């Protein structure tokens, strides 16, 4: 049976039920037919004998009336009775009736009572036989019912057992297979099926076990590779000189290298695998890293020494989905110290240069004084050139001093409530002469209803002068510059300088506020490249923003905002 195919087993199971049904049907038919035969036997034999005996008695009663007809009737029924003898003693009684009938035929005075007694004996024998056979039929019927009940019960039990167990024979392997597939889906590659049958389920179990074994082997080999790659990645991360911390999308810390643990002043077991929010409650640095997105340098005290770090956040992507991010803190203390030294050097040199430059400027003014003597045209041109170069040097030195203040964080601001008109007037007084020399007209639009701004007048005017000077420098003769001041509606006041010069190429707009940057191709316009960078620092230090909108060959619009007082 174990070698049979599943289809053959199902066929045999159905055939088994059919055979049991057939057995019950045949048995029932057999006993019913047997009862029918016995019933027919009773009617045919005994009831016919009773009928013949009754007819013979009637013929005897008719003898006095019609002797010939009565004898004829008696003779006919006697012959039928003689042919229908079935019971013990019936033949003797029938023979006795025949002898007496022969005497009666010859002599009318024969003993009629004796012949009647013999006929009654025949009737009694058949009646007794009928009763006996009826009991036999009843007993047979009872036996038939008993046998049918027993066989039907046995067939029912067999059929019920088969019906109860056979579906399980089919369903249980399917259930085990389903559980096995679920186990494989959950990476339980040690799952196995144990079907001992040689049918399709056995083949399926063999194939399943082979698949699970190969998956298990692959998983272990893959796991070993993953563990190796993990160890290698951890080694790489640990060897990084920069402090590195990895987070998943739920802000759980995945890893932190030695440098990061040193900055956090925590052990690896207290950090890795823990929610960042939980740790940040007792660690200020981690709280700052996860709650603040600023990219400004961080100042962290390490071993009693102030160190500076830049922060870089990199998202980790997998199949175009963000699965985490890495925070890298790069130690820039050395560069910061060099930058501070550079700033101090620039400040010192600039300060030292101011005195000789001031002396040079004074000397040039003395040369221009007619009391020292008349100058030739060539001498005047030479002095004008010296004066321009000297003023440019003074401007550069001033910008370098301002830059050193910005870089050292020592910007001396004196914010106070002031009207926008005062700032604009201060700037216009400074650039009016230069604008006139360049043939440039400046239109101002400063409403009287503007609220006061909270600003350092001198430094804000310096920014506005720088923007106006640049606009004049890059505008053609006869062009117009628009200076407007408007409220933004967000408790800020916006200053805008609009020119119609060459404009700034798209590629350089994001770099325009960087230090020492100059737009390439602007011939004839020399500068230090510090003005806009310093302007940005001045405005942002006062809580405002500065920006530019520009289109090539159509001009530029520089703007900055200041908070209302």
Coordinates of C-alpha atoms in Angstrom, one line a residue:
X1 CA 0.0 0.0 0.0
X2 CA 2.9 2.3 0.8
X3 CA 4.2 2.0 -2.7
X4 CA 0.9 3.0 -4.3
X5 CA 0.4 6.4 -5.8
X6 CA -1.9 8.9 -4.2
X7 CA -4.4 8.5 -7.0
X8 CA -4.5 4.7 -6.6
X9 CA -5.0 5.1 -2.8
X10 CA -7.9 7.4 -3.3
X11 CA -9.4 5.1 -5.9
X12 CA -9.0 2.1 -3.5
X13 CA -10.6 4.0 -0.7
X14 CA -13.6 4.9 -2.8
X15 CA -13.7 1.3 -4.0
X16 CA -13.6 0.0 -0.4
X17 CA -16.7 2.1 0.5
X18 CA -18.4 0.9 -2.7
X19 CA -17.7 -2.8 -1.8
X20 CA -19.1 -2.3 1.7
X21 CA -22.2 -0.8 0.3
X22 CA -22.5 -3.6 -2.2
X23 CA -22.1 -6.2 0.6
X24 CA -24.9 -4.7 2.6
X25 CA -27.1 -4.5 -0.5
X26 CA -26.4 -8.2 -1.4
X27 CA -27.0 -9.4 2.1
X28 CA -30.3 -7.5 2.3
X29 CA -31.4 -8.8 -1.1
X30 CA -30.5 -12.4 0.0
X31 CA -32.6 -12.4 3.1
X32 CA -35.5 -10.6 1.6
X33 CA -35.5 -13.1 -1.3
X34 CA -35.3 -16.0 1.2
X35 CA -38.3 -14.7 3.1
X36 CA -40.2 -14.2 -0.1
X37 CA -39.5 -17.8 -1.1
X38 CA -40.6 -19.2 2.2
X39 CA -43.8 -17.1 2.1
X40 CA -44.5 -18.4 -1.4
X41 CA -43.8 -21.9 -0.2
X42 CA -46.4 -21.6 2.6
X43 CA -49.1 -20.3 0.2
X44 CA -48.4 -22.9 -2.5
X45 CA -48.2 -26.0 -0.5
X46 CA -50.2 -25.8 2.7
X47 CA -52.9 -23.4 1.6
X48 CA -53.6 -25.4 -1.5
X49 CA -54.0 -28.6 0.6
X50 CA -56.4 -26.7 2.8
X51 CA -58.3 -25.6 -0.3
X52 CA -58.5 -29.2 -1.7
X53 CA -59.6 -30.5 1.7
X54 CA -62.3 -27.9 1.9
X55 CA -63.6 -28.7 -1.6
X56 CA -63.7 -32.4 -0.7
X57 CA -65.8 -31.7 2.4
X58 CA -68.2 -29.6 0.3
X59 CA -68.5 -32.4 -2.3
X60 CA -69.4 -34.8 0.6
X61 CA -72.1 -32.5 1.6
X62 CA -73.5 -32.4 -1.9
X63 CA -73.7 -36.2 -2.3
X64 CA -77.3 -36.5 -1.3
X65 CA -78.3 -33.8 -3.7
X66 CA -76.2 -34.6 -6.8
X67 CA -74.2 -37.7 -6.3
X68 CA -72.5 -37.9 -9.7
X69 CA -71.3 -34.3 -9.7
X70 CA -70.2 -34.5 -6.0
X71 CA -68.2 -37.6 -6.7
X72 CA -66.6 -36.0 -9.7
X73 CA -65.7 -32.9 -7.7
X74 CA -64.3 -35.0 -4.8
X75 CA -62.3 -37.1 -7.2
X76 CA -60.7 -34.0 -8.9
X77 CA -59.7 -32.5 -5.5
X78 CA -58.4 -35.8 -4.2
X79 CA -56.1 -36.2 -7.1
X80 CA -54.8 -32.6 -6.5
X81 CA -54.3 -33.4 -2.9
X82 CA -52.4 -36.6 -3.7
X83 CA -50.1 -34.6 -5.9
X84 CA -49.6 -31.9 -3.1
X85 CA -48.6 -34.1 -0.1
X86 CA -45.8 -32.2 1.7
X87 CA -46.1 -32.9 5.4
X88 CA -45.3 -36.0 7.5
X89 CA -48.5 -38.1 8.1
X90 CA -50.3 -36.3 5.3
X91 CA -49.7 -39.2 2.8
X92 CA -51.3 -41.7 5.3
X93 CA -54.3 -39.5 5.8
X94 CA -54.6 -39.0 2.0
X95 CA -54.3 -42.7 1.3
X96 CA -57.1 -43.4 3.9
X97 CA -59.3 -40.8 2.2
X98 CA -58.6 -42.5 -1.2
X99 CA -59.6 -46.0 0.1
X100 CA -62.8 -44.8 1.7
X101 CA -63.6 -42.7 -1.4
X102 CA -63.3 -45.9 -3.5
X103 CA -65.7 -47.6 -1.2
X104 CA -68.0 -44.6 -1.2
X105 CA -68.1 -44.7 -5.0
X106 CA -69.3 -48.4 -4.9
X107 CA -71.5 -48.2 -1.9
X108 CA -73.4 -45.1 -0.8
X109 CA -73.6 -46.4 2.6
X110 CA -69.8 -46.2 3.2
X111 CA -68.5 -44.6 6.3
X112 CA -68.7 -40.9 5.4
X113 CA -67.7 -39.9 8.9
X114 CA -64.4 -41.8 8.6
X115 CA -63.5 -40.1 5.3
X116 CA -64.3 -36.7 6.9
X117 CA -62.0 -37.6 9.8
X118 CA -59.2 -38.3 7.4
X119 CA -59.8 -35.0 5.6
X120 CA -59.8 -33.1 8.8
X121 CA -56.5 -34.8 9.7
X122 CA -55.1 -33.5 6.4
X123 CA -56.3 -30.1 7.2
X124 CA -54.9 -30.3 10.8
X125 CA -51.5 -31.3 9.5
X126 CA -51.4 -28.4 7.0
X127 CA -52.6 -25.9 9.5
X128 CA -49.9 -27.1 11.9
X129 CA -47.4 -26.8 9.1
X130 CA -48.6 -23.3 8.3
X131 CA -48.2 -22.3 11.9
X132 CA -44.7 -23.9 12.1
X133 CA -43.6 -22.4 8.8
X134 CA -44.9 -19.0 9.9
X135 CA -42.7 -19.3 13.0
X136 CA -39.8 -20.3 10.8
X137 CA -40.3 -17.3 8.6
X138 CA -40.5 -15.0 11.5
X139 CA -37.4 -16.5 12.9
X140 CA -35.7 -16.2 9.6
X141 CA -36.8 -12.5 9.4
X142 CA -35.4 -11.9 12.9
X143 CA -32.2 -13.6 11.9
X144 CA -32.1 -11.5 8.7
X145 CA -32.6 -8.3 10.7
X146 CA -29.9 -9.4 13.2
X147 CA -27.4 -10.3 10.5
X148 CA -28.1 -7.2 8.5
X149 CA -27.8 -5.0 11.6
X150 CA -24.5 -6.7 12.6
X151 CA -23.1 -6.4 9.1
X152 CA -24.4 -2.9 8.6
X153 CA -22.9 -1.9 12.0
X154 CA -19.6 -3.4 11.0
X155 CA -19.7 -1.7 7.7
X156 CA -20.7 1.5 9.3
X157 CA -17.8 1.3 11.8
X158 CA -15.4 0.5 9.0
X159 CA -16.8 3.2 6.8
X160 CA -16.8 5.8 9.6
X161 CA -13.3 4.9 10.5
X162 CA -12.3 5.2 6.9
X163 CA -14.1 8.4 6.4
X164 CA -12.7 9.8 9.6
X165 CA -9.1 8.8 8.9
X166 CA -8.8 9.0 5.1
X167 CA -9.3 12.8 4.8
X168 CA -6.6 13.1 7.5
X169 CA -4.4 10.9 5.4
X170 CA -4.7 13.5 2.6
X171 CA -5.0 16.7 4.8
X172 CA -2.3 16.0 7.4
X173 CA 0.6 15.9 5.0
X174 CA -0.8 19.1 3.3
X175 CA -1.0 20.7 6.8
X176 CA 2.6 19.6 7.6
X177 CA 3.7 20.9 4.3
X178 CA 2.0 24.2 4.9
X179 CA 3.7 24.5 8.3
X180 CA 7.0 23.6 6.7
X181 CA 6.6 26.3 4.1
X182 CA 5.8 28.8 6.8
X183 CA 8.9 27.8 8.7
X184 CA 11.1 28.2 5.6
X185 CA 9.5 31.6 5.0
X186 CA 10.6 32.5 8.6
X187 CA 14.1 31.3 7.8
X188 CA 13.7 28.1 9.9
X189 CA 15.8 26.1 7.5
X190 CA 16.1 23.2 9.9
X191 CA 12.4 22.3 9.3
X192 CA 12.0 18.8 7.8
X193 CA 9.0 16.7 6.7
X194 CA 8.8 13.0 7.6
X195 CA 6.4 11.3 5.2
X196 CA 7.1 7.5 5.0
X197 CA 4.7 6.9 2.2
X198 CA 6.0 6.2 -1.3
X199 CA 3.4 8.3 -3.0
X200 CA 3.5 11.9 -4.2
X201 CA 3.6 13.1 -0.6
X202 CA 6.7 11.1 0.0
X203 CA 8.3 12.6 -3.1
X204 CA 7.2 16.1 -2.1
X205 CA 8.7 15.6 1.4
X206 CA 12.0 14.4 -0.2
X207 CA 12.1 17.5 -2.5
X208 CA 11.1 19.8 0.4
X209 CA 13.8 18.4 2.7
X210 CA 16.4 18.7 -0.1
X211 CA 15.4 22.3 -0.6
X212 CA 15.5 23.1 3.2
X213 CA 18.9 21.5 3.5
X214 CA 20.3 23.5 0.6
X215 CA 18.8 26.7 2.0
X216 CA 20.2 25.9 5.4
X217 CA 23.7 25.3 3.9
X218 CA 23.3 28.6 1.9
X219 CA 22.1 30.4 5.0
X220 CA 25.0 29.2 7.0
X221 CA 27.5 30.1 4.3
X222 CA 25.7 33.4 3.7
X223 CA 25.6 34.0 7.4
X224 CA 29.3 33.3 7.7
X225 CA 29.9 35.8 4.9
X226 CA 27.7 38.3 6.5
X227 CA 29.4 37.9 9.8
X228 CA 32.8 38.3 8.1
X229 CA 31.6 41.4 6.3
X230 CA 30.1 42.8 9.5
X231 CA 33.4 42.2 11.3
X232 CA 35.3 43.8 8.5
X233 CA 32.9 46.8 8.4
X234 CA 33.3 47.1 12.2
X235 CA 37.1 47.0 11.8
X236 CA 36.9 49.7 9.2
X237 CA 34.6 51.9 11.3
X238 CA 36.8 51.4 14.4
X239 CA 39.9 52.4 12.4
X240 CA 38.4 55.6 11.2
X241 CA 40.0 58.7 12.7
X242 CA 36.7 60.5 12.6
X243 CA 34.1 59.9 15.3
X244 CA 31.3 57.9 13.6
X245 CA 27.9 57.0 14.9
X246 CA 25.3 55.0 13.0
X247 CA 21.5 55.2 13.5
X248 CA 18.6 53.3 12.0
X249 CA 15.3 54.9 11.0
X250 CA 14.0 54.5 14.6
X251 CA 17.0 56.3 16.0
X252 CA 18.5 53.2 17.5
X253 CA 22.3 53.4 17.7
X254 CA 23.7 50.6 15.4
X255 CA 27.4 51.3 16.0
X256 CA 29.8 53.9 17.4
X257 CA 33.6 53.7 16.9
X258 CA 36.2 54.3 19.6
X259 CA 36.5 58.0 18.8
X260 CA 32.8 58.6 19.1
X261 CA 32.6 56.7 22.4
X262 CA 35.5 58.8 23.7
X263 CA 33.6 62.0 22.8
X264 CA 30.4 60.7 24.3
X265 CA 32.3 59.5 27.4
X266 CA 30.4 56.2 27.4
X267 CA 31.1 52.5 27.0
X268 CA 30.1 50.6 23.8
X269 CA 27.7 48.3 25.8
X270 CA 25.8 51.3 27.1
X271 CA 25.4 52.8 23.6
X272 CA 25.1 50.2 20.8
X273 CA 21.6 48.8 20.4
X274 CA 20.0 51.4 22.6
X275 CA 17.5 54.1 21.5
X276 CA 19.3 57.4 21.0
X277 CA 16.4 59.4 22.7
X278 CA 17.0 57.3 25.9
X279 CA 20.7 58.0 26.0
X280 CA 20.4 61.6 25.0
X281 CA 18.5 62.4 28.2
X282 CA 21.8 62.1 30.1
X283 CA 24.3 63.0 27.3
X284 CA 24.3 66.6 26.0
X285 CA 26.4 65.8 22.9
X286 CA 24.2 63.1 21.6
X287 CA 21.1 65.2 22.3
X288 CA 22.6 68.0 20.3
X289 CA 23.5 65.6 17.4
X290 CA 20.0 64.1 17.1
X291 CA 18.0 67.2 17.7
X292 CA 20.0 69.9 15.8
X293 CA 20.8 69.9 12.1
X294 CA 23.2 72.8 12.2
X295 CA 26.5 72.3 10.4
X296 CA 28.4 74.9 12.3
X297 CA 31.6 73.7 13.9
X298 CA 31.2 72.1 17.4
X299 CA 33.4 72.9 20.3
X300 CA 33.9 69.9 22.5
X301 CA 36.2 69.6 25.5
X302 CA 38.3 66.4 25.2
X303 CA 40.8 65.6 28.0
X304 CA 40.6 69.1 29.3
X305 CA 41.3 70.7 25.9
X306 CA 39.0 72.5 23.6
X307 CA 38.6 70.7 20.3
X308 CA 36.6 71.7 17.2
X309 CA 34.6 69.3 15.1
X310 CA 32.5 69.6 11.9
X311 CA 29.4 67.5 11.6
X312 CA 28.4 65.5 8.5
X313 CA 25.2 63.5 8.2
X314 CA 24.9 60.9 5.5
X315 CA 21.7 59.0 4.7
X316 CA 22.0 55.2 4.2
X317 CA 19.8 54.1 1.2
X318 CA 18.7 50.6 0.2
X319 CA 16.5 50.1 -2.8
X320 CA 15.7 53.8 -2.9
X321 CA 14.5 53.7 0.7
X322 CA 16.2 55.4 3.7
X323 CA 17.1 52.7 6.2
X324 CA 19.3 54.9 8.5
X325 CA 21.9 57.5 8.7
X326 CA 25.5 58.1 9.8
X327 CA 26.8 61.1 11.8
X328 CA 30.5 61.8 11.3
X329 CA 32.4 64.3 13.5
X330 CA 35.7 65.4 11.9
X331 CA 38.3 66.8 14.2
X332 CA 39.3 70.2 12.7
X333 CA 41.1 71.4 15.8
X334 CA 44.4 71.7 13.9
X335 CA 42.8 73.6 11.1
X336 CA 41.0 75.8 13.5
X337 CA 44.2 76.6 15.3
X338 CA 45.9 77.3 12.0
X339 CA 42.9 79.5 11.0
X340 CA 43.1 81.4 14.2
X341 CA 46.8 81.9 13.8
X342 CA 46.1 83.1 10.2
X343 CA 43.4 85.5 11.4
X344 CA 45.8 86.9 14.1
X345 CA 48.5 87.2 11.5
X346 CA 46.2 89.0 9.1
X347 CA 44.9 91.3 11.8
X348 CA 48.4 92.1 12.9
X349 CA 49.7 92.7 9.4
X350 CA 46.6 94.8 8.5
X351 CA 47.0 96.8 11.7
X352 CA 50.7 97.4 11.0
X353 CA 49.9 98.4 7.4
X354 CA 47.4 101.0 8.4
X355 CA 50.0 103.4 9.7
X356 CA 52.3 103.5 6.6
X357 CA 49.2 103.6 4.3
X358 CA 47.8 106.5 6.3
X359 CA 51.2 108.2 6.0
X360 CA 51.2 107.5 2.2
X361 CA 47.8 108.9 1.9
X362 CA 48.9 112.0 3.8
X363 CA 51.9 112.4 1.6
X364 CA 49.9 112.1 -1.5
X365 CA 47.6 114.9 -0.3
X366 CA 50.7 117.1 0.4
X367 CA 51.9 116.5 -3.1
X368 CA 48.5 117.6 -4.5
X369 CA 48.6 120.8 -2.4
X370 CA 49.6 123.6 -4.8
X371 CA 51.6 125.2 -2.0
X372 CA 54.2 122.6 -2.5
X373 CA 54.6 123.5 -6.1
X374 CA 52.8 123.2 -9.4
X375 CA 52.6 119.6 -10.9
X376 CA 52.8 118.8 -14.5
X377 CA 50.0 116.8 -16.2
X378 CA 52.1 113.6 -16.1
X379 CA 52.8 114.2 -12.4
X380 CA 49.1 114.7 -11.7
X381 CA 48.2 111.4 -13.5
X382 CA 50.9 109.6 -11.6
X383 CA 49.6 111.0 -8.3
X384 CA 46.0 110.1 -9.2
X385 CA 47.2 106.5 -9.9
X386 CA 49.1 106.4 -6.6
X387 CA 46.0 107.8 -4.8
X388 CA 43.7 105.1 -6.3
X389 CA 46.1 102.4 -5.5
X390 CA 46.6 103.7 -2.0
X391 CA 42.8 103.9 -1.4
X392 CA 42.4 100.4 -2.7
X393 CA 45.1 99.2 -0.3
X394 CA 43.4 101.0 2.6
X395 CA 40.1 99.4 1.6
X396 CA 41.6 96.0 1.4
X397 CA 43.3 96.4 4.8
X398 CA 40.0 97.6 6.3
X399 CA 38.2 94.6 4.9
X400 CA 41.0 92.3 6.2
X401 CA 40.6 93.8 9.6
X402 CA 36.8 93.3 9.4
X403 CA 37.4 89.7 8.2
X404 CA 39.7 89.0 11.1
X405 CA 37.0 90.2 13.5
X406 CA 34.4 88.0 11.8
X407 CA 36.7 84.9 11.9
X408 CA 37.7 85.4 15.5
X409 CA 34.1 85.9 16.5
X410 CA 34.8 89.4 17.8
X411 CA 32.4 91.4 15.7
X412 CA 31.7 94.5 17.8
X413 CA 28.0 95.2 17.1
X414 CA 26.1 98.1 18.6
X415 CA 22.5 97.4 17.6
X416 CA 20.0 100.2 18.3
X417 CA 16.6 101.3 17.0
X418 CA 17.2 103.3 13.9
X419 CA 15.2 104.4 10.9
X420 CA 15.9 102.8 7.5
X421 CA 16.1 106.4 6.1
X422 CA 19.2 107.1 8.3
X423 CA 21.0 104.0 7.0
X424 CA 20.1 104.8 3.4
X425 CA 21.2 108.4 3.8
X426 CA 24.5 107.4 5.3
X427 CA 25.2 105.1 2.4
X428 CA 24.0 107.6 -0.3
X429 CA 26.3 110.3 1.1
X430 CA 29.2 107.8 0.7
X431 CA 28.5 106.6 -2.9
X432 CA 27.0 109.7 -4.4
X433 CA 30.2 111.1 -5.7
X434 CA 31.3 107.7 -7.2
X435 CA 27.9 107.3 -8.9
X436 CA 28.2 110.8 -10.4
X437 CA 31.7 110.0 -11.8
X438 CA 30.3 106.8 -13.4
X439 CA 27.2 108.6 -14.8
X440 CA 24.9 106.3 -12.8
X441 CA 21.6 107.5 -11.3
X442 CA 20.4 106.0 -8.0
X443 CA 16.7 106.1 -7.3
X444 CA 15.7 105.6 -3.7
X445 CA 12.3 104.5 -2.4
X446 CA 12.1 104.7 1.4
X447 CA 8.5 105.1 2.8
X448 CA 8.2 107.3 5.8
X449 CA 5.8 104.8 7.4
X450 CA 8.5 102.1 7.7
X451 CA 9.1 100.9 11.3
X452 CA 12.5 101.3 12.8
X453 CA 15.0 98.5 12.6
X454 CA 17.3 97.1 15.2
X455 CA 20.7 97.4 13.6
X456 CA 24.3 98.6 13.9
X457 CA 24.1 101.8 11.8
X458 CA 27.8 101.8 10.8
X459 CA 28.1 98.2 9.8
X460 CA 24.7 98.1 8.1
X461 CA 25.5 101.2 6.1
X462 CA 28.9 99.6 5.2
X463 CA 26.9 96.6 3.8
X464 CA 24.6 98.9 1.8
X465 CA 27.6 100.9 0.6
X466 CA 29.3 97.7 -0.6
X467 CA 26.2 96.6 -2.5
X468 CA 25.8 100.1 -4.1
X469 CA 29.5 100.3 -5.0
X470 CA 29.3 96.9 -6.7
X471 CA 26.1 97.9 -8.6
X472 CA 27.8 101.2 -9.7
X473 CA 30.9 99.3 -10.7
X474 CA 29.1 96.8 -12.9
X475 CA 26.5 99.2 -14.4
X476 CA 27.1 101.0 -17.6
X477 CA 27.3 104.7 -17.9
X478 CA 23.9 106.3 -18.0
X479 CA 22.2 103.4 -16.3
X480 CA 19.9 103.5 -13.2
X481 CA 20.2 101.7 -9.9
X482 CA 17.1 101.3 -7.7
X483 CA 17.4 101.3 -3.9
X484 CA 14.1 100.3 -2.1
X485 CA 13.2 99.5 1.4
X486 CA 10.0 97.6 2.2
X487 CA 8.4 95.7 5.1
X488 CA 8.2 91.9 4.6
X489 CA 5.2 91.4 6.8
X490 CA 7.1 89.0 9.1
X491 CA 8.5 91.7 11.5
X492 CA 11.5 92.2 9.2
X493 CA 12.5 95.1 6.9
X494 CA 14.0 94.4 3.5
X495 CA 16.7 96.5 1.8
X496 CA 17.0 95.9 -2.0
X497 CA 19.6 97.2 -4.5
X498 CA 18.6 96.6 -8.1
X499 CA 21.0 97.2 -11.1
X500 CA 20.6 96.5 -14.8
X501 CA 24.2 95.5 -15.6
X502 CA 25.6 92.2 -16.9
X503 CA 24.2 90.0 -14.1
X504 CA 25.7 86.9 -12.5
X505 CA 26.0 83.6 -14.4
X506 CA 24.0 80.8 -12.8
X507 CA 27.1 78.7 -12.1
X508 CA 28.5 81.4 -9.7
X509 CA 25.4 82.5 -7.8
X510 CA 25.9 80.1 -5.0
X511 CA 29.5 81.1 -4.6
X512 CA 29.0 84.9 -4.7
X513 CA 29.1 85.2 -0.9
X514 CA 32.2 83.1 -0.4
X515 CA 35.5 84.7 0.7
X516 CA 37.9 85.8 -1.9
X517 CA 35.5 84.8 -4.7
X518 CA 35.3 86.9 -7.8
X519 CA 33.1 86.3 -10.8
X520 CA 35.4 85.3 -13.7
X521 CA 35.4 87.4 -16.8
X522 CA 34.7 90.7 -15.0
X523 CA 37.7 92.6 -16.6
X524 CA 38.6 96.0 -15.3
X525 CA 36.9 95.5 -11.9
X526 CA 39.5 94.6 -9.4
X527 CA 38.7 93.8 -5.8
X528 CA 39.6 91.6 -2.9
X529 CA 36.5 89.3 -3.1
X530 CA 35.8 89.9 0.6
X531 CA 33.1 92.6 0.5
X532 CA 30.1 90.3 0.1
X533 CA 31.5 87.7 2.5
X534 CA 31.9 90.3 5.2
X535 CA 28.4 91.7 4.4
X536 CA 26.9 88.3 4.9
X537 CA 28.6 87.9 8.3
X538 CA 27.5 91.4 9.4
X539 CA 23.8 90.9 8.4
X540 CA 23.5 87.3 9.8
X541 CA 25.2 88.5 13.0
X542 CA 22.3 91.0 13.3
X543 CA 19.6 88.3 12.8
X544 CA 18.9 89.0 9.1
X545 CA 19.5 87.2 5.8
X546 CA 21.2 88.3 2.6
X547 CA 20.7 87.0 -0.9
X548 CA 20.8 87.7 -4.6
X549 CA 18.5 87.2 -7.6
X550 CA 20.2 87.6 -11.0
X551 CA 19.7 87.0 -14.7
X552 CA 22.5 87.3 -17.2
X553 CA 22.5 90.5 -19.3
X554 CA 19.5 91.8 -17.3
X555 CA 21.1 92.7 -14.0
X556 CA 21.1 91.6 -10.4
X557 CA 19.0 92.2 -7.3
X558 CA 20.8 92.1 -4.0
X559 CA 18.8 92.2 -0.8
X560 CA 19.1 91.8 3.0
X561 CA 16.7 91.9 5.8
X562 CA 16.9 93.3 9.4
X563 CA 14.5 92.8 12.3
X564 CA 12.1 95.5 13.3
X565 CA 12.9 97.3 16.5

